[in-house]
Amino acid sequence: MAHGNEYYFCLNHHRVEGVDGCSAPERLGPYPDEATAARALEIVQERNEAADEYDES
């Protein structure tokens, strides 16, 4: 269920969108605020690096 205080990062437009943005397969989120959504690609990279380190241990 979508809420008005959710934000997404659109992979097509490379911008933060609200719940009425592009369709789900084209975006990352939801995030609790615009600032966090703006960091979506950084967050993905950090999580991937952490998962790679875990796999290597």
mmCIF file of C-alpha atoms in Angstrom, residues 3-54:
data_model
loop_
_atom_site.group_PDB
_atom_site.id
_atom_site.type_symbol
_atom_site.label_atom_id
_atom_site.label_comp_id
_atom_site.label_asym_id
_atom_site.label_seq_id
_atom_site.Cartn_x
_atom_site.Cartn_y
_atom_site.Cartn_z
ATOM 1 C CA HIS A 3 1.772 6.272 1.271
ATOM 2 C CA GLY A 4 2.234 9.938 0.435
ATOM 3 C CA ASN A 5 5.486 10.098 2.394
ATOM 4 C CA GLU A 6 7.300 7.514 0.248
ATOM 5 C CA TYR A 7 9.942 8.525 -2.279
ATOM 6 C CA TYR A 8 11.490 6.580 -5.136
ATOM 7 C CA PHE A 9 14.501 6.956 -7.403
ATOM 8 C CA CYS A 10 13.543 6.642 -11.070
ATOM 9 C CA LEU A 11 16.147 4.711 -13.058
ATOM 10 C CA ASN A 12 14.896 6.157 -16.353
ATOM 11 C CA HIS A 13 14.909 9.824 -15.393
ATOM 12 C CA HIS A 14 17.597 9.715 -12.665
ATOM 13 C CA ARG A 15 15.502 11.748 -10.273
ATOM 14 C CA VAL A 16 13.480 11.381 -7.102
ATOM 15 C CA GLU A 17 9.763 10.807 -7.575
ATOM 16 C CA GLY A 18 6.744 10.431 -5.333
ATOM 17 C CA VAL A 19 4.288 7.561 -5.361
ATOM 18 C CA ASP A 20 2.739 8.753 -8.627
ATOM 19 C CA GLY A 21 5.991 8.494 -10.571
ATOM 20 C CA CYS A 22 7.126 5.865 -13.045
ATOM 21 C CA SER A 23 6.147 2.211 -12.696
ATOM 22 C CA ALA A 24 7.755 -0.061 -10.096
ATOM 23 C CA PRO A 25 10.177 -1.930 -12.416
ATOM 24 C CA GLU A 26 11.728 1.410 -13.369
ATOM 25 C CA ARG A 27 12.506 2.678 -9.877
ATOM 26 C CA LEU A 28 14.151 1.930 -6.547
ATOM 27 C CA GLY A 29 12.441 2.336 -3.204
ATOM 28 C CA PRO A 30 10.435 3.245 -1.326
ATOM 29 C CA TYR A 31 12.604 5.492 0.801
ATOM 30 C CA PRO A 32 11.397 7.506 3.800
ATOM 31 C CA ASP A 33 12.524 10.895 2.478
ATOM 32 C CA GLU A 34 13.783 12.668 -0.630
ATOM 33 C CA ALA A 35 17.385 12.848 0.573
ATOM 34 C CA THR A 36 17.607 9.087 1.047
ATOM 35 C CA ALA A 37 15.951 8.442 -2.315
ATOM 36 C CA ALA A 38 18.488 10.750 -3.948
ATOM 37 C CA ARG A 39 21.233 8.453 -2.572
ATOM 38 C CA ALA A 40 19.575 5.310 -3.980
ATOM 39 C CA LEU A 41 22.397 4.385 -6.358
ATOM 40 C CA GLU A 42 24.981 4.927 -3.594
ATOM 41 C CA ILE A 43 22.952 2.741 -1.254
ATOM 42 C CA VAL A 44 22.782 -0.010 -3.879
ATOM 43 C CA GLN A 45 26.556 0.157 -4.345
ATOM 44 C CA GLU A 46 27.189 0.016 -0.588
ATOM 45 C CA ARG A 47 24.882 -2.988 -0.202
ATOM 46 C CA ASN A 48 26.483 -4.785 -3.140
ATOM 47 C CA GLU A 49 29.959 -4.225 -1.699
ATOM 48 C CA ALA A 50 28.827 -5.514 1.690
ATOM 49 C CA ALA A 51 27.293 -8.602 0.071
ATOM 50 C CA ASP A 52 30.485 -9.228 -1.917
ATOM 51 C CA GLU A 53 32.574 -8.987 1.264
ATOM 52 C CA TYR A 54 30.220 -11.408 3.008
#
